[in-house]
Each structure stands twice: as C-alpha cells, then as structure tokens.
Short mmCIF file of C-alpha atoms in Angstrom, two decimals:
data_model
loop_
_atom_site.label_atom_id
_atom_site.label_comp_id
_atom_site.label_asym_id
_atom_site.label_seq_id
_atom_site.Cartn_x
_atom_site.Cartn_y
_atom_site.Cartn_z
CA UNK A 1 0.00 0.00 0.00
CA UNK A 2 1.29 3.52 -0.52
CA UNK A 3 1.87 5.90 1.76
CA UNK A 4 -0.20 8.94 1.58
CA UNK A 5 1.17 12.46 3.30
CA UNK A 6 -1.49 14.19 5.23
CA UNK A 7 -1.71 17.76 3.63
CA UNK A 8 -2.58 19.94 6.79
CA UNK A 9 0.15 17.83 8.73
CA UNK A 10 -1.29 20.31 11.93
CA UNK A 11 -4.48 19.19 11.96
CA UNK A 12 -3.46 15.75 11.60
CA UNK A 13 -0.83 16.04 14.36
CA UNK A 14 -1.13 13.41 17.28
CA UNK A 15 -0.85 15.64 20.76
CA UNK A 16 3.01 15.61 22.31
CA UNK A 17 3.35 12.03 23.24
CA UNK A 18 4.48 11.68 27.33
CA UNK A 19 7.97 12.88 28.07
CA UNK A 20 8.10 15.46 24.97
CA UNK A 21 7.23 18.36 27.63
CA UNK A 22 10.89 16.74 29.42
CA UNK A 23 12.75 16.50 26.52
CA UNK A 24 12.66 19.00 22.99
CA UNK A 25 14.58 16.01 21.23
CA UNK A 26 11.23 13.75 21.37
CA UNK A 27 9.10 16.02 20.43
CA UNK A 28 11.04 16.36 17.71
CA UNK A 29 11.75 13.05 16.74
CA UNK A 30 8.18 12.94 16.67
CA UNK A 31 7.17 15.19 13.90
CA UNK A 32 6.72 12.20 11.76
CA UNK A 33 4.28 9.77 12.36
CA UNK A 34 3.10 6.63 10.57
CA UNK A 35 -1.25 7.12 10.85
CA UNK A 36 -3.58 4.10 10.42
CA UNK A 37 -4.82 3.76 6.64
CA UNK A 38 -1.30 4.11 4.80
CA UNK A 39 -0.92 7.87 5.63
CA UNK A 40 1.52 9.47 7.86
CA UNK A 41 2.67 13.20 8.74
CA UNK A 42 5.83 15.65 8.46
CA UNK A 43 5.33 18.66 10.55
CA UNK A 44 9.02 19.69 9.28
CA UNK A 45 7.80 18.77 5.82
CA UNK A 46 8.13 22.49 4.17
CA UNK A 47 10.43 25.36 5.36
CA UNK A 48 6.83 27.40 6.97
CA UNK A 49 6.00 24.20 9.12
CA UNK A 50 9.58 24.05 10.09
CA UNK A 51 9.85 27.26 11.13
CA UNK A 52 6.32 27.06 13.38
CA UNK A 53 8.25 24.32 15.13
CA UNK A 54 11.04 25.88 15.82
CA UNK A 55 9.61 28.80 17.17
CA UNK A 56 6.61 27.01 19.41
CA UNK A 57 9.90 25.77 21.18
CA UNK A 58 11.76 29.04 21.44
CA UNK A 59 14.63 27.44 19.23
CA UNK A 60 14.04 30.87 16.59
CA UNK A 61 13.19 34.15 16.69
CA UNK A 62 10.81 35.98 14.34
CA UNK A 63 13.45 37.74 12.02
CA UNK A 64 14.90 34.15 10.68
CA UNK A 65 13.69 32.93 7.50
CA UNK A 66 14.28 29.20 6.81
CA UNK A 67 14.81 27.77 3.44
CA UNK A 68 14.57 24.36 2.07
CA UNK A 69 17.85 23.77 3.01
CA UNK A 70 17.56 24.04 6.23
CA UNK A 71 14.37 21.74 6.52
CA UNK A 72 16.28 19.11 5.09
CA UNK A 73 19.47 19.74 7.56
CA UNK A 74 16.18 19.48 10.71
CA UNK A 75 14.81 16.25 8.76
CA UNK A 76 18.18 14.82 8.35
CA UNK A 77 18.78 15.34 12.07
CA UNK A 78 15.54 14.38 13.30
CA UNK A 79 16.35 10.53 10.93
CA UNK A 80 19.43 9.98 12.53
CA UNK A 81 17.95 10.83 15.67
CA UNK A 82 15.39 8.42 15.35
CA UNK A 83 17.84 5.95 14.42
CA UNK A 84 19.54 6.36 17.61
CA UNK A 85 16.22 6.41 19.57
CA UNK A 86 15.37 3.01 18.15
CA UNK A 87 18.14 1.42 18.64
CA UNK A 88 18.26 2.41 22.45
CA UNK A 89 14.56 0.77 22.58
CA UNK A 90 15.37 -2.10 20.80
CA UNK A 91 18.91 -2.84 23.03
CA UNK A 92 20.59 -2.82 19.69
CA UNK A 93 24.31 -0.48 18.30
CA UNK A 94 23.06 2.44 15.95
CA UNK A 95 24.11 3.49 12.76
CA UNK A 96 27.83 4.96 13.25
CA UNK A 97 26.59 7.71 10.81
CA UNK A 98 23.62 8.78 13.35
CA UNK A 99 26.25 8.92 16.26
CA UNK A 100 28.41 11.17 14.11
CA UNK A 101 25.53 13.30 12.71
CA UNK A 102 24.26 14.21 16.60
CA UNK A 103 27.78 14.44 17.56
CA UNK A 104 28.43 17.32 14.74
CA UNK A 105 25.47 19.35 15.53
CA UNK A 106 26.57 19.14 18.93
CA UNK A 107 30.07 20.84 18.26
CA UNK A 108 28.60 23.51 15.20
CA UNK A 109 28.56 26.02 17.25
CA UNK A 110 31.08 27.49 20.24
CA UNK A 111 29.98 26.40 23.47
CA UNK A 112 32.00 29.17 25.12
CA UNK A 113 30.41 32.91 25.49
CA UNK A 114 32.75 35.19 22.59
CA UNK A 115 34.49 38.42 23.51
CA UNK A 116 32.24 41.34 22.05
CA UNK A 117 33.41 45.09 21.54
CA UNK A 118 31.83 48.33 21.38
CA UNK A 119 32.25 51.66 21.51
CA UNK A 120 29.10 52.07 24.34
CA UNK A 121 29.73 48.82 26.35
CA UNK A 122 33.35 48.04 26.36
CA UNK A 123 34.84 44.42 25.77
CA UNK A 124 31.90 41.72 27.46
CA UNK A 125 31.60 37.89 26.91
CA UNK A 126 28.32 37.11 24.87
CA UNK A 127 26.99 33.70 23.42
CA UNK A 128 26.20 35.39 20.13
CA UNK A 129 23.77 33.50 17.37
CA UNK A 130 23.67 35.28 14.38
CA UNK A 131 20.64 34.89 12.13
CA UNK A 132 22.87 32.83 10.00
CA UNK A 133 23.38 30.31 12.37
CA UNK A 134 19.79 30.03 13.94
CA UNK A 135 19.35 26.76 12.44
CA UNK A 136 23.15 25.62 13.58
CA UNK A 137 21.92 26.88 17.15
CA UNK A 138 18.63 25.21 17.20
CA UNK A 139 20.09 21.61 15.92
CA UNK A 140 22.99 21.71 18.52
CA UNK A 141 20.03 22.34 21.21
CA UNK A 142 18.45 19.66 19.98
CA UNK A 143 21.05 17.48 19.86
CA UNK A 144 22.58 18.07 23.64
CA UNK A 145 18.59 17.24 24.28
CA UNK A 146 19.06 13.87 22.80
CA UNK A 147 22.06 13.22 24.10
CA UNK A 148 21.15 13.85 27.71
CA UNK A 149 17.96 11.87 26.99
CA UNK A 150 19.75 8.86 25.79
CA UNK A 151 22.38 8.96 29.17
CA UNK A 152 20.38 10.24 31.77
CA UNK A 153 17.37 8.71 34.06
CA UNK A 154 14.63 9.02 31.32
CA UNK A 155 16.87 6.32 29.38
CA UNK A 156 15.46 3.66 30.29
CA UNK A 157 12.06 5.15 30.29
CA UNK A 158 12.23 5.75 26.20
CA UNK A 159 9.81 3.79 24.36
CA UNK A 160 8.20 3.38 20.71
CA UNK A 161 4.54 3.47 20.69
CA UNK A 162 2.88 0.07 20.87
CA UNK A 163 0.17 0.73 18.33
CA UNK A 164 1.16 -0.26 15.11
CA UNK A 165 1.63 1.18 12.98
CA UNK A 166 2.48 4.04 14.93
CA UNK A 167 5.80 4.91 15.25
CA UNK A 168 6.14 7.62 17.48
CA UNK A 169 8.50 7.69 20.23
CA UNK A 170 7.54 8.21 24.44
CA UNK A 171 8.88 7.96 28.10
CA UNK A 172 6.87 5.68 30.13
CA UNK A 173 5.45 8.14 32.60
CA UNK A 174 2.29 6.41 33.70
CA UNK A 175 2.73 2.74 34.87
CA UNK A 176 2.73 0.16 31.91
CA UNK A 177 1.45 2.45 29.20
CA UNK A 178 2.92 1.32 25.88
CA UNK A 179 1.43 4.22 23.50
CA UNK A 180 2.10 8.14 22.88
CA UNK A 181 -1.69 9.40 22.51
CA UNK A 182 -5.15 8.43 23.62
CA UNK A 183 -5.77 8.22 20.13
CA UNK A 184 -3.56 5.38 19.64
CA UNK A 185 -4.29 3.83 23.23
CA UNK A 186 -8.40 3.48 22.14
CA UNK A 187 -6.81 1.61 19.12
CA UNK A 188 -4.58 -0.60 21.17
CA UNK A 189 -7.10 -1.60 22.98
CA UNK A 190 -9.62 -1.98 20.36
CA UNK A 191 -7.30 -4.25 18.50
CA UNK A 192 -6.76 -6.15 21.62
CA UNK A 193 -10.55 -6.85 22.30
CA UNK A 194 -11.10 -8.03 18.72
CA UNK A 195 -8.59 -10.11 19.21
CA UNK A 196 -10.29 -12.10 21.94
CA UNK A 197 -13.38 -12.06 20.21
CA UNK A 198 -11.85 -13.67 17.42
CA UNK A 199 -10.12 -16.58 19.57
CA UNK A 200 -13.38 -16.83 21.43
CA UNK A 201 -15.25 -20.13 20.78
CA UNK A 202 -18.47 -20.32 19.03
#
C-alpha cells in the first residue's frame, strides 16, 4: 500500500506524546508519524511548518527565514535521531553515521560565550547566534537534548509506541502504558478486544 502524506500535517498532528514536555529532542523526533490507513505526517515537511516548530519551542526568533535547506538539515537530524532512539529501545548499536551526525550538531557552534566590543559597552563575553546560524543553534540544542535523553534517568524510560503502525517515540510516565496518545491507546485496545473475540469459541 502507498503511503499517503497528510496535507494539513497540523491538523493531523497526534498531541506531544508523554515525556516530549521533558525532553525537545522527542518532540522532535516525533514530527513524523506513521497514521492508520497508509498515511503518515511531516510537521518539518516544508520550510513554513519548520519554522512554526522551531519557534513554538523558542529554538528561533521571528526575524529568521528558513529555506529548504535548512528543513532538510532538521529532517536529516531528526532521521538519525530516530535511528539512535530506536536502537536504544530495541537494546541494539546504531548506525555509526547517526552517532556522528548528533555528535556534529553538537560541536557547530562554540559552546564558550565570545568576547564582544563596542564603543558604548566596552569588551563583554556574549553567546552570540547570528541569524545565520539560527538553524546551527537550534540543531545543537536539539542534539545536547538527545544526548542527555539517551544517558540520563529518562533512558530507560524511552519507548516506541505500541500501536502499530504508529511509530512515534515516548517515556513511560504512567505505569505500563505502551502508547504516545489516547488516540492510539483506544486503538490498542480496540485491536486487543477483537482479538479475543476472534479466539473466542463459538
């Protein structure tokens, strides 16, 4: 069957699955999403939708303009990142390609604040993030997000959604709970009941 991409990606948005309120890096991850019926969603799909995620996290400000470029440098990320998330849920080694894509938007940018001159101020330290690099800054954020998600305590509370064919990504907040949306919990569920109905005898 072939995969259709939902036009108004918003509206066809799942909610932030559990944990993406903790961590930027799954919320981003999870900006693609595999819907029932062959379709599925890219809310970093076109440079606009791009840039309305960036800035409903605060990684952008409003004088940035992104170009197509750029959305493919965030999709690129947000694969290998993936890549890296799934293989930490499966128990499994990721792509060495992933590890070394995170790893360079991690060091893009200086980490250190830059000496700064002027005539009214004086010399001062600032962390400076020139419109050119907004997207450099926002995909190193991104990336130290991921990386403290995949060491820290939520580790081991990352999980893929366990209604196919979902494939959105979650921490375990709530007891056993195996799926990132209500939406995909009432299908769970549903798929589970008709399941005993079917092994049911006559």
């Amino acid at each position: 069957m072939n995969e259709t991409v939902v036009t108004d990606a918003r509206g066809a948005a799942l909610p932030p699955a559990p944990g993406a309120d903790r961590h930027t890096s799954l919320d981003f991850a999870d900006t693609t999403a595999t819907l029932p019926a062959g379709q599925s969603y890219d809310l970093l799909a076109a440079p606009d939708s791009a840039m309305r995620w960036l800035a409903l996290h605060d990684l952008t400000t409003p004088e940035v303009r992104l170009y197509e470029v750029c959305a493919q440098r965030m999709r690129t990320l947000r694969n290998h990142m993936r890549a890296l998330f799934t293989a930490r849920v499966d128990g499994t080694t990721p792509p060495e390609k992933s590890l070394r894509a995170v790893n360079e938007a991690l060091t893009a940018l200086p980490t250190a604040p830059l000496l700064s001159w002027d005539g009214a101020q004086g010399p001062r330290r600032v962390q400076a993030h020139p419109t050119d690099q907004a997207v450099n800054h926002a995909l190193a954020t991104l990336a130290a997000d991921a990386a403290d998600l995949l060491t820290g305590s939520d580790a081991d509370l990352l999980a893929a959604c366990g209604s196919a064919p979902c494939d959105r990504f979650l921490l375990r907040t709530h007891g056993r709970r195996h799926w990132c949306s209500t939406r995909c919990g009432d299908r769970a569920r549903a798929a589970r009941a008709y399941a005993r109905r079917s092994r049911a005898p006559e």
